[in-house]
CSV table of N, CA, C and O in Angstrom, one decimal:
chain,number,residue,atom,x,y,z
A,1,MET,N,0.9,-1.1,-0.1
A,1,MET,CA,-0.3,-0.2,0.0
A,1,MET,C,1.0,1.0,-0.4
A,1,MET,O,1.7,1.6,0.7
A,2,ALA,N,0.4,2.3,-1.0
A,2,ALA,CA,1.3,3.6,-1.0
A,2,ALA,C,1.6,4.1,0.1
A,2,ALA,O,2.8,5.1,0.9
A,3,GLY,N,0.4,4.4,1.2
A,3,GLY,CA,0.3,5.5,2.0
A,3,GLY,C,0.3,4.9,3.3
A,3,GLY,O,0.4,5.1,4.1
A,4,GLN,N,1.1,3.4,3.5
A,4,GLN,CA,1.5,2.6,4.7
A,4,GLN,C,2.6,3.3,5.5
A,4,GLN,O,3.8,3.7,5.0
A,5,VAL,N,2.5,3.3,6.6
A,5,VAL,CA,3.5,3.6,7.5
A,5,VAL,C,4.7,2.8,8.0
A,5,VAL,O,4.1,2.0,8.5
A,6,GLN,N,5.8,3.4,7.7
A,6,GLN,CA,7.1,2.0,8.2
A,6,GLN,C,7.2,2.5,9.6
A,6,GLN,O,7.1,3.8,9.6
A,7,ALA,N,7.6,1.5,9.9
A,7,ALA,CA,8.7,1.5,12.0
A,7,ALA,C,9.5,2.7,11.3
A,7,ALA,O,10.4,3.1,10.7
A,8,GLY,N,9.5,3.8,11.9
A,8,GLY,CA,10.5,4.7,12.3
A,8,GLY,C,10.3,6.3,11.3
A,8,GLY,O,11.0,7.1,11.5
A,9,ALA,N,9.4,5.8,10.7
A,9,ALA,CA,9.1,7.1,9.8
A,9,ALA,C,8.8,8.2,10.7
A,9,ALA,O,7.7,8.5,11.5
A,10,ASP,N,8.9,9.4,10.5
A,10,ASP,CA,8.7,10.4,10.8
A,10,ASP,C,7.6,11.1,10.3
A,10,ASP,O,6.8,12.4,10.6
A,11,ALA,N,6.8,10.7,9.0
A,11,ALA,CA,5.9,11.5,8.3
A,11,ALA,C,5.3,10.2,7.4
A,11,ALA,O,6.2,9.5,6.7
A,12,ILE,N,4.2,10.8,6.7
A,12,ILE,CA,3.6,10.0,5.7
A,12,ILE,C,3.0,10.4,4.8
A,12,ILE,O,2.3,11.6,4.8
A,13,ARG,N,3.3,10.0,3.1
A,13,ARG,CA,2.8,10.8,2.1
A,13,ARG,C,1.8,9.7,1.8
A,13,ARG,O,2.2,8.7,1.3
A,14,MET,N,0.3,10.1,1.5
A,14,MET,CA,-0.4,9.1,0.9
A,14,MET,C,-0.5,8.9,-0.7
A,14,MET,O,-1.1,7.7,-1.0
A,15,HIS,N,-0.1,9.4,-1.8
A,15,HIS,CA,-0.1,9.6,-2.9
A,15,HIS,C,1.1,10.4,-3.6
A,15,HIS,O,2.0,11.0,-3.2
A,16,ALA,N,1.6,9.4,-4.6
A,16,ALA,CA,2.0,9.9,-5.7
A,16,ALA,C,2.3,11.7,-6.0
A,16,ALA,O,3.2,12.1,-6.2
A,17,ASP,N,1.2,11.6,-5.8
A,17,ASP,CA,1.2,13.3,-6.7
A,17,ASP,C,1.1,14.4,-5.5
A,17,ASP,O,1.3,15.5,-5.9
A,18,ASP,N,1.5,14.1,-4.6
A,18,ASP,CA,1.4,15.0,-3.1
A,18,ASP,C,2.2,15.7,-3.3
A,18,ASP,O,3.2,15.7,-3.5
A,19,HIS,N,2.0,16.5,-2.6
A,19,HIS,CA,3.2,18.1,-2.3
A,19,HIS,C,3.9,17.6,-1.1
A,19,HIS,O,4.4,18.7,-0.6
A,20,VAL,N,2.9,17.2,-0.3
A,20,VAL,CA,3.3,17.4,1.6
A,20,VAL,C,2.9,16.2,2.0
A,20,VAL,O,2.3,15.2,1.3
A,21,ALA,N,3.2,15.8,3.2
A,21,ALA,CA,3.4,14.6,3.9
A,21,ALA,C,2.8,15.2,5.3
A,21,ALA,O,2.7,16.3,5.8
A,22,THR,N,2.2,14.1,6.2
A,22,THR,CA,2.0,14.6,7.2
A,22,THR,C,2.6,14.4,9.0
A,22,THR,O,3.3,13.0,8.4
A,23,ALA,N,2.9,14.6,9.5
A,23,ALA,CA,3.6,14.8,10.2
A,23,ALA,C,3.6,13.8,11.8
A,23,ALA,O,2.6,14.0,12.0
A,24,LEU,N,4.3,12.7,11.5
A,24,LEU,CA,3.9,11.5,12.5
A,24,LEU,C,4.3,11.8,14.2
A,24,LEU,O,4.4,11.6,15.1
A,25,ARG,N,5.0,12.8,14.2
A,25,ARG,CA,5.7,13.2,15.9
A,25,ARG,C,5.9,14.6,15.2
A,25,ARG,O,6.3,15.3,14.3
A,26,ASP,N,6.2,15.9,16.5
A,26,ASP,CA,7.2,16.5,15.8
A,26,ASP,C,7.7,16.6,15.5
A,26,ASP,O,8.8,16.3,16.0
A,27,LEU,N,8.4,17.9,14.2
A,27,LEU,CA,9.4,17.5,13.7
A,27,LEU,C,10.3,19.3,14.0
A,27,LEU,O,9.6,19.9,14.5
A,28,LYS,N,11.5,19.2,14.0
A,28,LYS,CA,11.9,20.4,14.4
A,28,LYS,C,13.0,20.6,13.8
A,28,LYS,O,13.7,20.0,12.7
A,29,ALA,N,13.4,22.2,13.2
A,29,ALA,CA,13.8,22.7,11.9
A,29,ALA,C,15.5,22.4,12.6
A,29,ALA,O,15.5,22.2,13.7
A,30,GLY,N,16.3,21.9,11.9
A,30,GLY,CA,17.6,21.7,11.8
A,30,GLY,C,17.4,19.9,11.5
A,30,GLY,O,18.5,19.4,10.9
A,31,GLU,N,16.7,19.2,11.7
A,31,GLU,CA,17.1,18.0,11.7
A,31,GLU,C,16.6,17.2,9.8
A,31,GLU,O,15.7,18.0,9.3
A,32,THR,N,16.9,15.9,10.2
A,32,THR,CA,16.3,15.4,8.3
A,32,THR,C,15.5,14.3,9.0
A,32,THR,O,15.9,13.5,10.1
A,33,ILE,N,13.9,14.5,8.6
A,33,ILE,CA,13.1,13.4,8.1
A,33,ILE,C,13.2,12.0,7.2
A,33,ILE,O,13.6,12.6,6.1
A,34,SER,N,12.5,11.5,7.4
A,34,SER,CA,12.7,10.7,6.5
A,34,SER,C,11.1,9.7,6.8
A,34,SER,O,10.6,9.2,7.7
A,35,PHE,N,11.2,9.0,5.2
A,35,PHE,CA,9.5,8.4,5.1
A,35,PHE,C,9.6,7.5,4.4
A,35,PHE,O,11.0,7.7,3.0
A,36,THR,N,8.8,7.0,3.7
A,36,THR,CA,9.0,5.8,2.6
A,36,THR,C,7.6,6.1,2.0
A,36,THR,O,6.6,6.0,2.3
A,37,PHE,N,7.5,5.9,0.6
A,37,PHE,CA,6.4,5.7,-0.5
A,37,PHE,C,6.9,5.0,-1.2
A,37,PHE,O,7.5,4.9,-2.0
A,38,ALA,N,5.9,4.0,-1.6
A,38,ALA,CA,6.1,2.9,-3.0
A,38,ALA,C,7.5,2.4,-2.4
A,38,ALA,O,7.7,1.9,-3.6
A,39,GLY,N,8.0,2.2,-1.3
A,39,GLY,CA,8.9,0.9,-1.2
A,39,GLY,C,9.9,1.9,-1.6
A,39,GLY,O,11.4,1.2,-1.3
A,40,GLU,N,10.1,3.3,-1.6
A,40,GLU,CA,11.3,4.2,-1.8
A,40,GLU,C,11.6,4.4,-0.7
A,40,GLU,O,10.4,5.6,-0.3
A,41,ARG,N,12.6,5.3,-0.4
A,41,ARG,CA,13.1,6.0,1.0
A,41,ARG,C,13.5,7.3,0.8
A,41,ARG,O,14.2,7.6,-0.5
A,42,PHE,N,12.5,8.5,1.3
A,42,PHE,CA,12.6,9.8,1.3
A,42,PHE,C,13.6,10.3,2.4
A,42,PHE,O,12.8,9.7,3.2
A,43,GLN,N,14.3,11.9,2.3
A,43,GLN,CA,14.3,12.3,3.2
A,43,GLN,C,14.3,14.1,3.0
A,43,GLN,O,14.1,14.3,2.0
A,44,VAL,N,14.0,14.7,3.7
A,44,VAL,CA,13.0,16.0,3.7
A,44,VAL,C,14.6,16.6,4.9
A,44,VAL,O,14.1,16.6,5.7
A,45,ALA,N,14.9,17.8,4.5
A,45,ALA,CA,15.9,18.8,5.2
A,45,ALA,C,14.7,20.1,6.1
A,45,ALA,O,14.2,20.3,5.2
A,46,MET,N,14.3,19.5,7.4
A,46,MET,CA,13.3,20.5,7.9
A,46,MET,C,14.3,21.9,8.0
A,46,MET,O,15.3,22.0,9.1
A,47,SER,N,13.7,22.8,7.6
A,47,SER,CA,13.7,24.6,7.8
A,47,SER,C,13.1,25.0,9.0
A,47,SER,O,13.3,26.1,9.4
A,48,GLU,N,12.2,24.3,9.5
A,48,GLU,CA,11.3,25.0,10.7
A,48,GLU,C,10.3,24.0,11.5
A,48,GLU,O,10.5,22.7,10.4
A,49,ASP,N,10.4,23.9,12.5
A,49,ASP,CA,9.2,23.1,13.3
A,49,ASP,C,7.9,22.6,12.8
A,49,ASP,O,7.5,24.0,12.4
A,50,VAL,N,7.5,21.8,12.6
A,50,VAL,CA,6.2,21.5,12.1
A,50,VAL,C,5.4,20.2,13.4
A,50,VAL,O,6.0,19.2,13.8
A,51,ALA,N,4.5,21.0,13.8
A,51,ALA,CA,4.0,20.0,14.8
A,51,ALA,C,3.4,18.7,14.4
A,51,ALA,O,2.8,18.6,13.2
A,52,PHE,N,3.2,18.0,15.4
A,52,PHE,CA,2.3,16.8,15.2
A,52,PHE,C,1.1,17.0,14.4
A,52,PHE,O,0.5,17.3,14.9
A,53,GLY,N,0.9,15.7,13.4
A,53,GLY,CA,-0.2,15.9,12.6
A,53,GLY,C,-0.6,16.8,11.4
A,53,GLY,O,-1.7,17.1,10.5
A,54,HIS,N,0.3,17.6,11.4
A,54,HIS,CA,0.1,18.9,10.9
A,54,HIS,C,1.7,18.7,9.0
A,54,HIS,O,2.0,17.5,9.2
A,55,LYS,N,0.7,19.3,8.1
A,55,LYS,CA,1.8,19.6,6.7
A,55,LYS,C,3.3,19.9,6.8
A,55,LYS,O,3.1,21.1,7.2
A,56,VAL,N,3.8,19.2,6.1
A,56,VAL,CA,5.5,19.2,5.6
A,56,VAL,C,5.8,19.4,4.2
A,56,VAL,O,5.4,18.4,3.3
A,57,ALA,N,6.3,20.3,3.7
A,57,ALA,CA,6.1,20.2,2.6
A,57,ALA,C,7.9,19.6,2.1
A,57,ALA,O,8.2,19.2,2.3
A,58,ILE,N,7.4,18.5,0.8
A,58,ILE,CA,8.1,17.3,0.7
A,58,ILE,C,8.8,17.8,-0.7
A,58,ILE,O,10.0,16.9,-0.9
A,59,VAL,N,8.3,18.7,-1.5
A,59,VAL,CA,9.2,19.3,-2.6
A,59,VAL,C,8.9,20.9,-2.4
A,59,VAL,O,7.6,21.1,-1.8
A,60,ASP,N,9.6,21.5,-3.3
A,60,ASP,CA,9.7,23.2,-3.4
A,60,ASP,C,8.1,22.9,-4.2
A,60,ASP,O,8.0,22.5,-4.9
A,61,ILE,N,7.2,24.1,-3.8
A,61,ILE,CA,6.3,24.3,-3.9
A,61,ILE,C,6.5,26.2,-4.6
A,61,ILE,O,6.3,27.0,-3.5
A,62,PRO,N,5.9,26.1,-5.8
A,62,PRO,CA,5.7,27.6,-5.9
A,62,PRO,C,4.8,28.5,-6.0
A,62,PRO,O,4.0,27.7,-5.8
A,63,GLU,N,4.7,29.5,-5.5
A,63,GLU,CA,3.4,30.6,-5.3
A,63,GLU,C,2.8,30.4,-6.5
A,63,GLU,O,3.0,30.4,-7.9
A,64,GLY,N,1.5,30.3,-6.2
A,64,GLY,CA,0.4,30.1,-6.9
A,64,GLY,C,-0.3,28.7,-7.6
A,64,GLY,O,-0.9,28.5,-8.2
A,65,ALA,N,0.8,27.4,-7.0
A,65,ALA,CA,0.8,26.3,-7.0
A,65,ALA,C,-0.4,25.6,-6.8
A,65,ALA,O,-0.8,26.0,-5.7
A,66,HIS,N,-1.3,24.9,-7.2
A,66,HIS,CA,-2.0,24.0,-6.3
A,66,HIS,C,-1.5,23.0,-5.5
A,66,HIS,O,-0.8,22.0,-6.3
A,67,VAL,N,-1.5,22.8,-4.5
A,67,VAL,CA,-1.3,22.3,-3.4
A,67,VAL,C,-1.9,21.0,-3.3
A,67,VAL,O,-3.4,20.6,-2.8
A,68,LYS,N,-1.0,19.6,-3.2
A,68,LYS,CA,-2.3,18.6,-3.2
A,68,LYS,C,-1.7,18.1,-2.5
A,68,LYS,O,-0.3,17.2,-1.3
A,69,LYS,N,-2.3,16.8,-1.5
A,69,LYS,CA,-2.8,16.4,-0.1
A,69,LYS,C,-3.6,14.9,-0.6
A,69,LYS,O,-4.7,15.0,-1.2
A,70,TYR,N,-2.9,13.5,-0.8
A,70,TYR,CA,-4.4,12.4,-0.4
A,70,TYR,C,-4.7,12.8,-2.3
A,70,TYR,O,-5.0,12.0,-3.0
A,71,GLY,N,-3.9,13.0,-2.8
A,71,GLY,CA,-3.7,13.3,-4.4
A,71,GLY,C,-4.4,14.1,-5.3
A,71,GLY,O,-5.3,14.4,-6.5
A,72,GLU,N,-5.0,14.9,-4.1
A,72,GLU,CA,-6.1,16.2,-4.4
A,72,GLU,C,-5.9,17.2,-4.5
A,72,GLU,O,-4.9,17.6,-2.6
A,73,THR,N,-6.2,18.7,-4.7
A,73,THR,CA,-5.7,19.7,-4.6
A,73,THR,C,-6.2,20.3,-3.3
A,73,THR,O,-7.7,20.0,-3.0
A,74,ILE,N,-5.3,20.7,-2.3
A,74,ILE,CA,-6.2,21.1,-0.8
A,74,ILE,C,-5.7,22.2,-0.4
A,74,ILE,O,-6.6,23.2,0.4
A,75,GLY,N,-5.7,23.1,-2.0
A,75,GLY,CA,-5.6,25.2,-1.8
A,75,GLY,C,-4.3,25.0,-2.7
A,75,GLY,O,-3.6,24.6,-3.7
A,76,ARG,N,-3.9,26.6,-2.8
A,76,ARG,CA,-2.9,26.7,-3.7
A,76,ARG,C,-2.0,27.9,-2.4
A,76,ARG,O,-2.6,28.7,-2.0
A,77,ALA,N,-0.8,27.6,-3.2
A,77,ALA,CA,0.5,28.5,-2.4
A,77,ALA,C,0.0,30.0,-2.9
A,77,ALA,O,0.1,30.5,-3.9
A,78,THR,N,0.3,30.8,-1.3
A,78,THR,CA,0.1,32.0,-1.5
A,78,THR,C,1.6,32.9,-1.7
A,78,THR,O,1.9,34.0,-1.5
A,79,THR,N,2.9,31.6,-1.7
A,79,THR,CA,3.9,32.0,-1.4
A,79,THR,C,4.8,30.8,-1.7
A,79,THR,O,4.4,30.1,-1.7
A,80,ASP,N,5.9,31.2,-2.4
A,80,ASP,CA,7.1,30.1,-2.1
A,80,ASP,C,7.1,29.5,-1.4
A,80,ASP,O,7.6,29.9,-0.3
A,81,ILE,N,7.0,27.7,-1.5
A,81,ILE,CA,7.3,27.1,-0.1
A,81,ILE,C,8.4,26.3,-0.4
A,81,ILE,O,8.1,25.3,-1.2
A,82,ALA,N,9.5,26.1,0.3
A,82,ALA,CA,10.4,25.4,0.1
A,82,ALA,C,10.1,23.9,0.6
A,82,ALA,O,9.9,24.0,1.8
A,83,ALA,N,10.7,22.8,0.3
A,83,ALA,CA,10.6,21.7,1.2
A,83,ALA,C,11.0,21.5,2.3
A,83,ALA,O,12.0,22.2,2.7
A,84,GLY,N,10.3,21.1,3.6
A,84,GLY,CA,11.0,21.4,5.0
A,84,GLY,C,10.3,22.4,5.5
A,84,GLY,O,10.6,22.4,6.7
A,85,ARG,N,9.5,23.1,5.2
A,85,ARG,CA,8.8,23.7,5.5
A,85,ARG,C,7.7,23.7,5.9
A,85,ARG,O,6.7,22.6,5.3
A,86,HIS,N,6.6,24.1,6.9
A,86,HIS,CA,5.8,24.1,7.4
A,86,HIS,C,4.3,24.8,6.3
A,86,HIS,O,4.8,25.7,6.0
A,87,VAL,N,3.5,23.5,5.9
A,87,VAL,CA,2.2,24.1,5.4
A,87,VAL,C,0.9,24.3,5.9
A,87,VAL,O,0.6,22.9,6.3
A,88,HIS,N,0.2,25.3,6.2
A,88,HIS,CA,-1.0,25.9,6.5
A,88,HIS,C,-1.5,26.8,6.2
A,88,HIS,O,-1.1,27.4,4.9
A,89,VAL,N,-2.2,27.5,7.0
A,89,VAL,CA,-3.3,28.1,5.9
A,89,VAL,C,-2.0,29.8,6.3
A,89,VAL,O,-2.7,30.6,6.2
A,90,HIS,N,-1.1,30.1,6.9
A,90,HIS,CA,-0.3,30.9,6.7
A,90,HIS,C,0.2,31.0,5.0
A,90,HIS,O,0.8,31.9,5.0
A,91,ASN,N,0.4,29.8,4.1
A,91,ASN,CA,1.3,30.1,3.0
A,91,ASN,C,0.0,29.4,2.1
A,91,ASN,O,0.7,29.0,1.0
A,92,ILE,N,-0.8,28.8,2.5
A,92,ILE,CA,-1.9,27.9,1.4
A,92,ILE,C,-3.3,29.0,1.6
A,92,ILE,O,-3.8,29.2,2.9
A,93,GLU,N,-4.1,28.9,0.5
A,93,GLU,CA,-5.4,29.4,0.6
A,93,GLU,C,-6.3,28.3,0.3
A,93,GLU,O,-5.6,27.8,-0.9
A,94,GLY,N,-7.5,28.3,0.7
A,94,GLY,CA,-8.0,27.4,0.3
A,94,GLY,C,-9.3,28.1,-1.1
A,94,GLY,O,-9.3,29.0,-1.2
A,95,ILE,N,-9.3,26.8,-2.0
A,95,ILE,CA,-10.1,27.2,-3.5
A,95,ILE,C,-11.3,26.7,-3.3
A,95,ILE,O,-11.9,27.0,-4.5
A,96,ARG,N,-11.6,25.7,-2.9
A,96,ARG,CA,-12.9,24.7,-2.9
A,96,ARG,C,-14.1,25.7,-2.9
A,96,ARG,O,-13.9,26.4,-1.8
A,97,GLY,N,-14.8,25.7,-3.4
A,97,GLY,CA,-16.5,26.2,-3.7
A,97,GLY,C,-15.9,28.1,-4.0
A,97,GLY,O,-16.8,28.4,-3.9
A,98,ARG,N,-14.8,28.4,-4.5
A,98,ARG,CA,-15.0,29.5,-4.6
A,98,ARG,C,-14.4,29.4,-6.2
A,98,ARG,O,-13.5,29.3,-7.0
A,99,GLY,N,-15.7,30.0,-7.2
A,99,GLY,CA,-15.7,30.0,-8.5
A,99,GLY,C,-14.8,30.9,-8.8
A,99,GLY,O,-14.4,30.6,-10.2
A,100,ASP,N,-14.5,31.9,-8.1
A,100,ASP,CA,-13.8,33.0,-8.4
A,100,ASP,C,-11.8,32.8,-8.6
A,100,ASP,O,-10.9,33.0,-9.3
A,101,GLN,N,-11.9,31.3,-7.9
A,101,GLN,CA,-10.4,31.5,-7.8
A,101,GLN,C,-10.1,29.9,-8.2
A,101,GLN,O,-9.2,29.7,-7.8
A,102,ALA,N,-10.7,29.4,-8.7
A,102,ALA,CA,-10.2,27.7,-8.4
A,102,ALA,C,-10.0,26.7,-9.6
A,102,ALA,O,-8.9,26.1,-10.0
A,103,GLY,N,-9.9,28.3,-10.7
A,103,GLY,CA,-9.3,27.9,-11.7
A,103,GLY,C,-7.8,28.9,-12.3
A,103,GLY,O,-7.2,28.3,-13.3
A,104,LYS,N,-7.0,29.6,-11.0
A,104,LYS,CA,-6.7,30.3,-11.2
A,104,LYS,C,-5.3,29.5,-10.8
A,104,LYS,O,-5.4,28.4,-9.6
A,105,GLY,N,-4.2,29.8,-11.1
A,105,GLY,CA,-2.8,28.9,-10.6
A,105,GLY,C,-2.6,28.1,-11.4
A,105,GLY,O,-3.3,27.4,-12.7
A,106,ALA,N,-1.2,27.5,-11.3
A,106,ALA,CA,-0.8,26.3,-11.5
A,106,ALA,C,-1.8,25.1,-11.4
A,106,ALA,O,-2.1,25.0,-10.1
A,107,SER,N,-1.3,24.1,-12.2
A,107,SER,CA,-2.0,22.7,-11.6
A,107,SER,C,-1.0,21.9,-11.2
A,107,SER,O,-1.2,20.4,-11.5
A,108,ALA,N,0.4,22.4,-10.9
A,108,ALA,CA,1.1,21.5,-10.6
A,108,ALA,C,0.9,20.0,-9.5
A,108,ALA,O,0.3,20.8,-8.2
């Protein structure tokens, strides 16, 4: 299963298209976290703290890009978000139900 949690994983990625992973513990700036997806191990250097259950960028996300979790768009980046940064309401905006916003931005 692609989203299966491996022993010792620091975060979980649920879908191949995801830009974020969910923290499985409190993550601290300066540490390198790891997670496994589809049998491959990934590492991300943390640039800021991310609390348990929150999202961490696992790739660089440019401003305006549609941010994906579970393989679905969860919002649009309001600023560039580097891998290892916290992804939350301070740097993404919801676009669901907003006909004025849904078509804007990159579809990455």
